[in-house]
Amino acid sequence: MKTFYECSLQHEASVSMQFWDNPTVDGFHSLLMTPKPMIRTSDHVFQLCELVKLQSSCKKLNLLSELMDHSGNYVHTALPFILSLLQRGLGQRIQLLTHSLSPDPEWSVESEAPKHKAQPPLSFGLLLKPDMAVSVLERGPPADSPKAAEFRQLWGSRSELRRFQDGAITEAVLWEGESMCQKQLVPRQIITHLLQLHADIPESCVRYVGAMVDDVIKTGNKVPSTGEEESLLVVKSYDDLSRKLWGLEGLPLSITAVQGAHPALRYTQVFPPVPLKLDYSFFDQEKSCRSLVPKEGKPCPTYITPITVICHMEGSGKWPHDHLAIRHIRAAFHISMGELLKKYHNYTCRPCPTHLDVWKVRISACFIKLSLERCVFLLWKNNPISPTVQPRVLFLSLYLFLGGFWRPSPLLLRPLWWNSDRSCVEA
């Protein structure tokens, strides 16, 4: 027990020093005035209910002598061994394993002492390592290693021999999980398996709280998903388009920067755009503009949010001083860029005065907008369209994203607002 208390104390001391040394944070209020329930300090939380089951755990773990030392208190007897078991099983997946014990009960001397099974559930908190917690493979020692027997004893029937691409044959445990939202609950699979195998604690006695918000935004019929895989496809498609834009030759001015301006490219879009397979029997093809027109009585296709990409062009001293002339030049750039993308990469493009639509695989359409310093300077002046330009420029330069991919626990405790970009911003 001392080891786990020391680890928790060291972690709390380290976090406290970070708060005190940060001049931008009110360390006094954060450390001494803000309550810290376990659900706010841990990524995942679980409870052990029906503590009477720990009696059978003491028998299976051969803790009868320790049970006598604790005057028959099977909760205090089994807890150190359960913590040690979970620490071995979770290993590198967690940064910290904490637990919470209820205070010792008080009773009148004229009444009987309360039963141990009447105590509230035991609470445990997991502070996860993001890069290791979602791994579905637990790779063990080689088959001929002396530690292989210990590995098989820990994992039981879940351990099996596997051959890897490097030619090594080792013991390994493979957990269920195809999408990211399923992989986030791998620690739950580990905990329930170890408690059932070594402590005779059934899964029904484990109340696990983790990734609860994912159930609200989960999509997909065969494989549930919360948008991580779709966002990754969007980012890969954007990277491919960005490389091709950098390699375009024949533009009057070279491209100095390509910038994505969409929440999906920051992994913060709750429902990122996904590919859509059209039923062409619902449409007539307009050959003049290469468009699909819905037939009479047929539904329109599902709207897919375009991904905005901003291309910055190099500066030039030959720009006109009239903003209308600059808009015409920008439209000419859109036409030229669309022709080059069609010529070298066979992309379907549709130039517009304000942007260029590019039909890209796995992205419905990319809005490519040209950013011209001279144009921004002129449009910033007082004119009829400046009120619409200034918010967009401020958005790109001064916007501070506060939410990111959030932890589920703060959503249960603090009010949150959603802005127009589906970014999670704390109220």
Short mmCIF file of N, CA and C in Angstrom, two decimals, residues 42-192:
data_model
loop_
_atom_site.label_atom_id
_atom_site.label_comp_id
_atom_site.label_asym_id
_atom_site.label_seq_id
_atom_site.Cartn_x
_atom_site.Cartn_y
_atom_site.Cartn_z
N SER A 42 -8.79 11.92 -13.03
CA SER A 42 -8.50 10.66 -13.70
C SER A 42 -9.17 10.63 -15.06
N ASP A 43 -8.55 9.90 -15.98
CA ASP A 43 -9.15 9.73 -17.30
C ASP A 43 -10.30 8.72 -17.25
N HIS A 44 -10.07 7.60 -16.60
CA HIS A 44 -11.10 6.58 -16.44
C HIS A 44 -11.25 6.28 -14.95
N VAL A 45 -12.46 5.98 -14.54
CA VAL A 45 -12.78 5.67 -13.15
C VAL A 45 -13.63 4.40 -13.13
N PHE A 46 -13.36 3.52 -12.18
CA PHE A 46 -14.22 2.36 -12.02
C PHE A 46 -14.38 2.06 -10.53
N GLN A 47 -15.46 1.36 -10.22
CA GLN A 47 -15.79 1.01 -8.84
C GLN A 47 -16.01 -0.49 -8.72
N LEU A 48 -15.66 -1.02 -7.57
CA LEU A 48 -15.95 -2.41 -7.24
C LEU A 48 -17.15 -2.43 -6.31
N CYS A 49 -18.25 -2.98 -6.79
CA CYS A 49 -19.47 -3.07 -6.00
C CYS A 49 -19.58 -4.49 -5.41
N GLU A 50 -20.55 -4.67 -4.54
CA GLU A 50 -20.77 -5.96 -3.88
C GLU A 50 -19.47 -6.45 -3.25
N LEU A 51 -19.01 -5.71 -2.25
CA LEU A 51 -17.73 -6.01 -1.63
C LEU A 51 -17.69 -7.37 -0.94
N VAL A 52 -18.83 -7.99 -0.76
CA VAL A 52 -18.84 -9.32 -0.16
C VAL A 52 -18.12 -10.32 -1.05
N LYS A 53 -17.99 -10.01 -2.35
CA LYS A 53 -17.25 -10.89 -3.26
C LYS A 53 -15.77 -10.97 -2.91
N LEU A 54 -15.27 -10.00 -2.16
CA LEU A 54 -13.86 -10.01 -1.80
C LEU A 54 -13.53 -11.13 -0.81
N GLN A 55 -14.54 -11.72 -0.18
CA GLN A 55 -14.27 -12.87 0.68
C GLN A 55 -13.73 -14.04 -0.14
N SER A 56 -14.36 -14.31 -1.28
CA SER A 56 -13.85 -15.37 -2.15
C SER A 56 -12.51 -14.99 -2.76
N SER A 57 -12.27 -13.69 -2.94
CA SER A 57 -10.97 -13.25 -3.45
C SER A 57 -9.86 -13.59 -2.46
N CYS A 58 -10.12 -13.39 -1.18
CA CYS A 58 -9.11 -13.72 -0.17
C CYS A 58 -8.80 -15.21 -0.16
N LYS A 59 -9.82 -16.04 -0.38
CA LYS A 59 -9.58 -17.48 -0.42
C LYS A 59 -8.77 -17.87 -1.65
N LYS A 60 -9.09 -17.30 -2.80
CA LYS A 60 -8.38 -17.68 -4.02
C LYS A 60 -6.96 -17.16 -4.02
N LEU A 61 -6.71 -16.02 -3.40
CA LEU A 61 -5.37 -15.45 -3.34
C LEU A 61 -4.57 -15.96 -2.14
N ASN A 62 -5.15 -16.90 -1.37
CA ASN A 62 -4.47 -17.46 -0.20
C ASN A 62 -4.06 -16.36 0.79
N LEU A 63 -5.04 -15.57 1.18
CA LEU A 63 -4.78 -14.45 2.08
C LEU A 63 -5.41 -14.68 3.45
N LEU A 64 -5.56 -15.92 3.85
CA LEU A 64 -6.23 -16.19 5.12
C LEU A 64 -5.43 -15.67 6.30
N SER A 65 -4.10 -15.80 6.24
CA SER A 65 -3.29 -15.28 7.35
C SER A 65 -3.34 -13.75 7.40
N GLU A 66 -3.30 -13.10 6.23
CA GLU A 66 -3.43 -11.64 6.20
C GLU A 66 -4.82 -11.21 6.66
N LEU A 67 -5.82 -12.06 6.39
CA LEU A 67 -7.18 -11.74 6.82
C LEU A 67 -7.27 -11.72 8.35
N MET A 68 -6.55 -12.60 8.99
CA MET A 68 -6.53 -12.60 10.46
C MET A 68 -5.81 -11.36 10.99
N ASP A 69 -4.77 -10.91 10.29
CA ASP A 69 -4.06 -9.71 10.73
C ASP A 69 -4.96 -8.48 10.67
N HIS A 70 -5.93 -8.47 9.76
CA HIS A 70 -6.84 -7.33 9.61
C HIS A 70 -8.16 -7.56 10.34
N SER A 71 -8.18 -8.52 11.27
CA SER A 71 -9.38 -8.78 12.10
C SER A 71 -10.60 -9.10 11.25
N GLY A 72 -10.39 -9.84 10.17
CA GLY A 72 -11.50 -10.25 9.33
C GLY A 72 -11.97 -9.22 8.32
N ASN A 73 -11.29 -8.10 8.22
CA ASN A 73 -11.68 -7.07 7.25
C ASN A 73 -11.14 -7.48 5.87
N TYR A 74 -11.99 -8.15 5.10
CA TYR A 74 -11.54 -8.67 3.80
C TYR A 74 -11.34 -7.56 2.78
N VAL A 75 -11.92 -6.40 2.99
CA VAL A 75 -11.71 -5.29 2.05
C VAL A 75 -10.27 -4.80 2.14
N HIS A 76 -9.80 -4.51 3.35
CA HIS A 76 -8.43 -4.04 3.52
C HIS A 76 -7.42 -5.15 3.21
N THR A 77 -7.83 -6.39 3.36
CA THR A 77 -6.92 -7.50 3.08
C THR A 77 -6.70 -7.67 1.58
N ALA A 78 -7.75 -7.62 0.80
CA ALA A 78 -7.63 -7.89 -0.64
C ALA A 78 -7.17 -6.68 -1.44
N LEU A 79 -7.36 -5.48 -0.91
CA LEU A 79 -7.07 -4.28 -1.69
C LEU A 79 -5.61 -4.20 -2.16
N PRO A 80 -4.58 -4.42 -1.31
CA PRO A 80 -3.21 -4.31 -1.82
C PRO A 80 -2.90 -5.27 -2.95
N PHE A 81 -3.44 -6.47 -2.89
CA PHE A 81 -3.17 -7.45 -3.93
C PHE A 81 -3.93 -7.12 -5.22
N ILE A 82 -5.11 -6.54 -5.09
CA ILE A 82 -5.83 -6.11 -6.29
C ILE A 82 -5.10 -4.96 -6.97
N LEU A 83 -4.59 -4.02 -6.19
CA LEU A 83 -3.83 -2.92 -6.77
C LEU A 83 -2.56 -3.43 -7.46
N SER A 84 -1.87 -4.36 -6.83
CA SER A 84 -0.66 -4.91 -7.45
C SER A 84 -0.99 -5.67 -8.73
N LEU A 85 -2.09 -6.39 -8.73
CA LEU A 85 -2.52 -7.13 -9.92
C LEU A 85 -2.84 -6.19 -11.07
N LEU A 86 -3.60 -5.13 -10.78
CA LEU A 86 -3.96 -4.18 -11.83
C LEU A 86 -2.74 -3.42 -12.34
N GLN A 87 -1.82 -3.11 -11.45
CA GLN A 87 -0.60 -2.41 -11.87
C GLN A 87 0.22 -3.27 -12.82
N ARG A 88 0.31 -4.57 -12.55
CA ARG A 88 1.03 -5.47 -13.45
C ARG A 88 0.32 -5.59 -14.79
N GLY A 89 -1.00 -5.69 -14.76
CA GLY A 89 -1.73 -5.88 -16.01
C GLY A 89 -1.76 -4.65 -16.88
N LEU A 90 -1.96 -3.48 -16.28
CA LEU A 90 -2.03 -2.25 -17.06
C LEU A 90 -0.65 -1.77 -17.49
N GLY A 91 0.35 -1.97 -16.66
CA GLY A 91 1.74 -1.72 -17.04
C GLY A 91 1.98 -0.33 -17.59
N GLN A 92 2.48 -0.29 -18.84
CA GLN A 92 2.86 0.97 -19.48
C GLN A 92 1.66 1.75 -20.00
N ARG A 93 0.47 1.23 -19.86
CA ARG A 93 -0.71 1.93 -20.37
C ARG A 93 -1.11 3.10 -19.46
N ILE A 94 -0.73 3.05 -18.21
CA ILE A 94 -1.18 4.06 -17.26
C ILE A 94 0.02 4.80 -16.69
N GLN A 95 -0.23 6.03 -16.35
CA GLN A 95 0.77 6.84 -15.66
C GLN A 95 0.60 6.75 -14.15
N LEU A 96 -0.63 6.57 -13.72
CA LEU A 96 -0.90 6.53 -12.28
C LEU A 96 -2.16 5.73 -12.03
N LEU A 97 -2.12 4.91 -10.99
CA LEU A 97 -3.29 4.16 -10.51
C LEU A 97 -3.58 4.62 -9.09
N THR A 98 -4.73 5.21 -8.89
CA THR A 98 -5.11 5.71 -7.57
C THR A 98 -6.35 4.97 -7.08
N HIS A 99 -6.61 5.06 -5.80
CA HIS A 99 -7.79 4.44 -5.23
C HIS A 99 -8.28 5.30 -4.08
N SER A 100 -9.48 5.03 -3.67
CA SER A 100 -10.12 5.81 -2.61
C SER A 100 -10.83 4.87 -1.66
N LEU A 101 -10.49 4.96 -0.39
CA LEU A 101 -11.13 4.16 0.65
C LEU A 101 -12.10 5.02 1.45
N SER A 102 -13.21 4.44 1.81
CA SER A 102 -14.16 5.16 2.65
C SER A 102 -13.60 5.27 4.07
N PRO A 103 -13.94 6.32 4.80
CA PRO A 103 -13.46 6.45 6.19
C PRO A 103 -13.99 5.33 7.07
N ASP A 104 -13.26 5.05 8.11
CA ASP A 104 -13.69 4.00 9.04
C ASP A 104 -15.05 4.34 9.64
N PRO A 105 -15.95 3.39 9.66
CA PRO A 105 -17.29 3.68 10.18
C PRO A 105 -17.28 3.91 11.69
N GLU A 106 -18.26 4.63 12.16
CA GLU A 106 -18.45 4.88 13.58
C GLU A 106 -19.80 4.33 14.00
N TRP A 107 -19.87 3.79 15.20
CA TRP A 107 -21.12 3.25 15.69
C TRP A 107 -21.17 3.36 17.21
N SER A 108 -22.33 3.26 17.72
CA SER A 108 -22.54 3.36 19.17
C SER A 108 -22.03 2.09 19.85
N VAL A 109 -21.53 2.25 21.06
CA VAL A 109 -21.04 1.09 21.81
C VAL A 109 -22.18 0.17 22.23
N GLU A 110 -23.41 0.67 22.14
CA GLU A 110 -24.55 -0.13 22.53
C GLU A 110 -25.13 -0.93 21.36
N SER A 111 -24.56 -0.77 20.16
CA SER A 111 -25.06 -1.47 18.98
C SER A 111 -23.94 -2.31 18.38
N GLU A 112 -24.32 -3.16 17.46
CA GLU A 112 -23.35 -4.02 16.80
C GLU A 112 -22.55 -3.23 15.77
N ALA A 113 -21.34 -3.69 15.53
CA ALA A 113 -20.50 -3.05 14.52
C ALA A 113 -21.07 -3.30 13.13
N PRO A 114 -21.00 -2.32 12.23
CA PRO A 114 -21.51 -2.52 10.88
C PRO A 114 -20.72 -3.58 10.12
N LYS A 115 -21.40 -4.26 9.23
CA LYS A 115 -20.75 -5.29 8.43
C LYS A 115 -19.83 -4.66 7.39
N HIS A 116 -18.79 -5.43 7.02
CA HIS A 116 -17.86 -4.93 6.02
C HIS A 116 -18.54 -4.79 4.65
N LYS A 117 -19.52 -5.63 4.38
CA LYS A 117 -20.19 -5.56 3.09
C LYS A 117 -21.06 -4.32 2.96
N ALA A 118 -21.32 -3.63 4.09
CA ALA A 118 -22.13 -2.41 4.05
C ALA A 118 -21.32 -1.19 3.66
N GLN A 119 -20.02 -1.34 3.47
CA GLN A 119 -19.19 -0.20 3.07
C GLN A 119 -19.53 0.23 1.65
N PRO A 120 -19.32 1.51 1.33
CA PRO A 120 -19.56 1.96 -0.05
C PRO A 120 -18.57 1.33 -1.01
N PRO A 121 -18.84 1.36 -2.31
CA PRO A 121 -17.95 0.72 -3.29
C PRO A 121 -16.54 1.32 -3.26
N LEU A 122 -15.57 0.49 -3.60
CA LEU A 122 -14.19 0.95 -3.74
C LEU A 122 -14.04 1.66 -5.08
N SER A 123 -13.40 2.81 -5.07
CA SER A 123 -13.22 3.61 -6.28
C SER A 123 -11.75 3.59 -6.69
N PHE A 124 -11.52 3.48 -8.00
CA PHE A 124 -10.18 3.47 -8.56
C PHE A 124 -10.13 4.46 -9.72
N GLY A 125 -9.01 5.12 -9.86
CA GLY A 125 -8.81 6.08 -10.95
C GLY A 125 -7.59 5.73 -11.77
N LEU A 126 -7.72 5.91 -13.09
CA LEU A 126 -6.62 5.62 -14.02
C LEU A 126 -6.22 6.90 -14.73
N LEU A 127 -4.96 7.24 -14.67
CA LEU A 127 -4.40 8.33 -15.46
C LEU A 127 -3.64 7.69 -16.60
N LEU A 128 -4.18 7.78 -17.80
CA LEU A 128 -3.69 7.01 -18.94
C LEU A 128 -2.55 7.71 -19.66
N LYS A 129 -1.74 6.91 -20.34
CA LYS A 129 -0.76 7.42 -21.30
C LYS A 129 -1.40 7.34 -22.68
N PRO A 130 -1.66 8.47 -23.34
CA PRO A 130 -2.44 8.44 -24.58
C PRO A 130 -1.82 7.58 -25.67
N ASP A 131 -0.49 7.52 -25.75
CA ASP A 131 0.14 6.77 -26.83
C ASP A 131 0.16 5.27 -26.58
N MET A 132 -0.09 4.82 -25.36
CA MET A 132 -0.02 3.40 -25.05
C MET A 132 -1.37 2.80 -24.65
N ALA A 133 -2.28 3.62 -24.16
CA ALA A 133 -3.52 3.09 -23.59
C ALA A 133 -4.41 2.43 -24.62
N VAL A 134 -4.33 2.84 -25.89
CA VAL A 134 -5.25 2.33 -26.91
C VAL A 134 -4.67 1.16 -27.68
N SER A 135 -3.52 0.66 -27.29
CA SER A 135 -2.91 -0.47 -28.00
C SER A 135 -3.70 -1.74 -27.71
N VAL A 136 -4.05 -2.48 -28.77
CA VAL A 136 -4.82 -3.71 -28.60
C VAL A 136 -3.92 -4.93 -28.45
N LEU A 137 -2.62 -4.76 -28.59
CA LEU A 137 -1.68 -5.89 -28.53
C LEU A 137 -0.79 -5.75 -27.31
N GLU A 138 -0.77 -6.79 -26.51
CA GLU A 138 0.13 -6.87 -25.36
C GLU A 138 1.19 -7.91 -25.70
N ARG A 139 2.36 -7.44 -26.07
CA ARG A 139 3.42 -8.36 -26.50
C ARG A 139 4.25 -8.80 -25.31
N GLY A 140 4.42 -10.10 -25.17
CA GLY A 140 5.14 -10.66 -24.05
C GLY A 140 6.52 -11.15 -24.40
N PRO A 141 7.11 -11.96 -23.54
CA PRO A 141 8.47 -12.46 -23.76
C PRO A 141 8.48 -13.56 -24.82
N PRO A 142 9.66 -13.91 -25.35
CA PRO A 142 9.75 -15.03 -26.31
C PRO A 142 9.27 -16.33 -25.70
N ALA A 143 8.92 -17.26 -26.58
CA ALA A 143 8.34 -18.51 -26.10
C ALA A 143 9.32 -19.32 -25.27
N ASP A 144 10.63 -19.23 -25.56
CA ASP A 144 11.63 -20.01 -24.82
C ASP A 144 12.20 -19.25 -23.63
N SER A 145 11.63 -18.11 -23.29
CA SER A 145 12.14 -17.32 -22.17
C SER A 145 11.58 -17.83 -20.85
N PRO A 146 12.35 -17.75 -19.77
CA PRO A 146 11.81 -18.17 -18.46
C PRO A 146 10.62 -17.33 -18.01
N LYS A 147 10.49 -16.11 -18.53
CA LYS A 147 9.39 -15.25 -18.14
C LYS A 147 8.09 -15.57 -18.88
N ALA A 148 8.15 -16.49 -19.85
CA ALA A 148 6.95 -16.82 -20.61
C ALA A 148 5.90 -17.48 -19.72
N ALA A 149 6.35 -18.34 -18.80
CA ALA A 149 5.40 -19.00 -17.89
C ALA A 149 4.71 -17.98 -16.99
N GLU A 150 5.46 -17.00 -16.53
CA GLU A 150 4.87 -15.95 -15.69
C GLU A 150 3.85 -15.13 -16.48
N PHE A 151 4.14 -14.87 -17.75
CA PHE A 151 3.22 -14.12 -18.60
C PHE A 151 1.94 -14.91 -18.81
N ARG A 152 2.06 -16.21 -19.06
CA ARG A 152 0.87 -17.04 -19.26
C ARG A 152 0.06 -17.16 -17.97
N GLN A 153 0.75 -17.19 -16.84
CA GLN A 153 0.03 -17.26 -15.57
C GLN A 153 -0.76 -15.99 -15.30
N LEU A 154 -0.25 -14.85 -15.75
CA LEU A 154 -0.94 -13.58 -15.53
C LEU A 154 -2.18 -13.46 -16.39
N TRP A 155 -2.07 -13.85 -17.67
CA TRP A 155 -3.16 -13.60 -18.62
C TRP A 155 -4.04 -14.82 -18.86
N GLY A 156 -3.63 -15.98 -18.42
CA GLY A 156 -4.48 -17.15 -18.56
C GLY A 156 -4.71 -17.54 -20.01
N SER A 157 -5.96 -17.83 -20.33
CA SER A 157 -6.29 -18.31 -21.68
C SER A 157 -6.16 -17.23 -22.75
N ARG A 158 -6.07 -15.97 -22.37
CA ARG A 158 -5.93 -14.91 -23.37
C ARG A 158 -4.53 -14.89 -23.98
N SER A 159 -3.56 -15.50 -23.33
CA SER A 159 -2.20 -15.51 -23.85
C SER A 159 -2.06 -16.60 -24.91
N GLU A 160 -1.39 -16.26 -26.00
CA GLU A 160 -1.17 -17.21 -27.09
C GLU A 160 0.11 -16.86 -27.82
N LEU A 161 0.69 -17.85 -28.48
CA LEU A 161 1.91 -17.63 -29.25
C LEU A 161 1.57 -16.95 -30.57
N ARG A 162 2.35 -15.94 -30.91
CA ARG A 162 2.15 -15.21 -32.16
C ARG A 162 3.50 -14.95 -32.81
N ARG A 163 3.48 -14.99 -34.13
CA ARG A 163 4.68 -14.69 -34.89
C ARG A 163 4.51 -13.31 -35.52
N PHE A 164 5.52 -12.46 -35.33
CA PHE A 164 5.45 -11.08 -35.79
C PHE A 164 6.28 -10.90 -37.07
N GLN A 165 6.16 -9.73 -37.65
CA GLN A 165 6.81 -9.47 -38.93
C GLN A 165 8.33 -9.53 -38.84
N ASP A 166 8.89 -9.27 -37.68
CA ASP A 166 10.35 -9.34 -37.54
C ASP A 166 10.85 -10.77 -37.35
N GLY A 167 9.93 -11.75 -37.41
CA GLY A 167 10.32 -13.15 -37.28
C GLY A 167 10.29 -13.68 -35.87
N ALA A 168 10.07 -12.84 -34.87
CA ALA A 168 10.06 -13.29 -33.48
C ALA A 168 8.75 -14.00 -33.15
N ILE A 169 8.86 -15.05 -32.35
CA ILE A 169 7.71 -15.80 -31.87
C ILE A 169 7.62 -15.56 -30.36
N THR A 170 6.61 -14.85 -29.95
CA THR A 170 6.49 -14.47 -28.54
C THR A 170 5.07 -14.73 -28.05
N GLU A 171 4.94 -14.71 -26.74
CA GLU A 171 3.62 -14.71 -26.13
C GLU A 171 2.97 -13.35 -26.34
N ALA A 172 1.67 -13.34 -26.56
CA ALA A 172 0.98 -12.08 -26.81
C ALA A 172 -0.48 -12.22 -26.42
N VAL A 173 -1.08 -11.08 -26.12
CA VAL A 173 -2.51 -11.00 -25.83
C VAL A 173 -3.11 -9.96 -26.76
N LEU A 174 -4.15 -10.35 -27.47
CA LEU A 174 -4.83 -9.45 -28.40
C LEU A 174 -6.21 -9.14 -27.86
N TRP A 175 -6.48 -7.84 -27.68
CA TRP A 175 -7.77 -7.39 -27.17
C TRP A 175 -8.67 -6.95 -28.32
N GLU A 176 -9.98 -6.95 -28.06
CA GLU A 176 -10.93 -6.54 -29.09
C GLU A 176 -10.90 -5.03 -29.26
N GLY A 177 -11.01 -4.61 -30.51
CA GLY A 177 -11.07 -3.18 -30.79
C GLY A 177 -10.67 -2.89 -32.22
N GLU A 178 -11.63 -2.41 -33.02
CA GLU A 178 -11.35 -2.05 -34.41
C GLU A 178 -11.24 -0.54 -34.58
N SER A 179 -12.20 0.19 -34.07
CA SER A 179 -12.18 1.64 -34.17
C SER A 179 -11.54 2.25 -32.93
N MET A 180 -11.25 3.54 -33.01
CA MET A 180 -10.59 4.21 -31.89
C MET A 180 -11.47 4.24 -30.65
N CYS A 181 -12.77 4.41 -30.82
CA CYS A 181 -13.65 4.46 -29.65
C CYS A 181 -13.69 3.12 -28.93
N GLN A 182 -13.50 2.01 -29.66
CA GLN A 182 -13.43 0.71 -29.02
C GLN A 182 -12.07 0.50 -28.34
N LYS A 183 -11.02 1.00 -28.97
CA LYS A 183 -9.68 0.84 -28.38
C LYS A 183 -9.52 1.65 -27.10
N GLN A 184 -10.28 2.73 -26.96
CA GLN A 184 -10.18 3.52 -25.74
C GLN A 184 -10.65 2.76 -24.51
N LEU A 185 -11.40 1.68 -24.71
CA LEU A 185 -11.90 0.90 -23.59
C LEU A 185 -11.12 -0.40 -23.41
N VAL A 186 -9.94 -0.49 -23.99
CA VAL A 186 -9.08 -1.66 -23.75
C VAL A 186 -8.73 -1.80 -22.27
N PRO A 187 -8.43 -0.71 -21.53
CA PRO A 187 -8.19 -0.88 -20.08
C PRO A 187 -9.34 -1.55 -19.35
N ARG A 188 -10.55 -1.30 -19.80
CA ARG A 188 -11.69 -1.96 -19.15
C ARG A 188 -11.64 -3.47 -19.38
N GLN A 189 -11.30 -3.90 -20.59
CA GLN A 189 -11.18 -5.33 -20.86
C GLN A 189 -10.10 -5.96 -19.98
N ILE A 190 -8.98 -5.26 -19.82
CA ILE A 190 -7.88 -5.79 -19.01
C ILE A 190 -8.32 -5.94 -17.55
N ILE A 191 -8.98 -4.92 -17.02
CA ILE A 191 -9.37 -4.93 -15.60
C ILE A 191 -10.38 -6.03 -15.32
N THR A 192 -11.41 -6.13 -16.14
CA THR A 192 -12.43 -7.15 -15.89
C THR A 192 -11.86 -8.56 -16.05
#
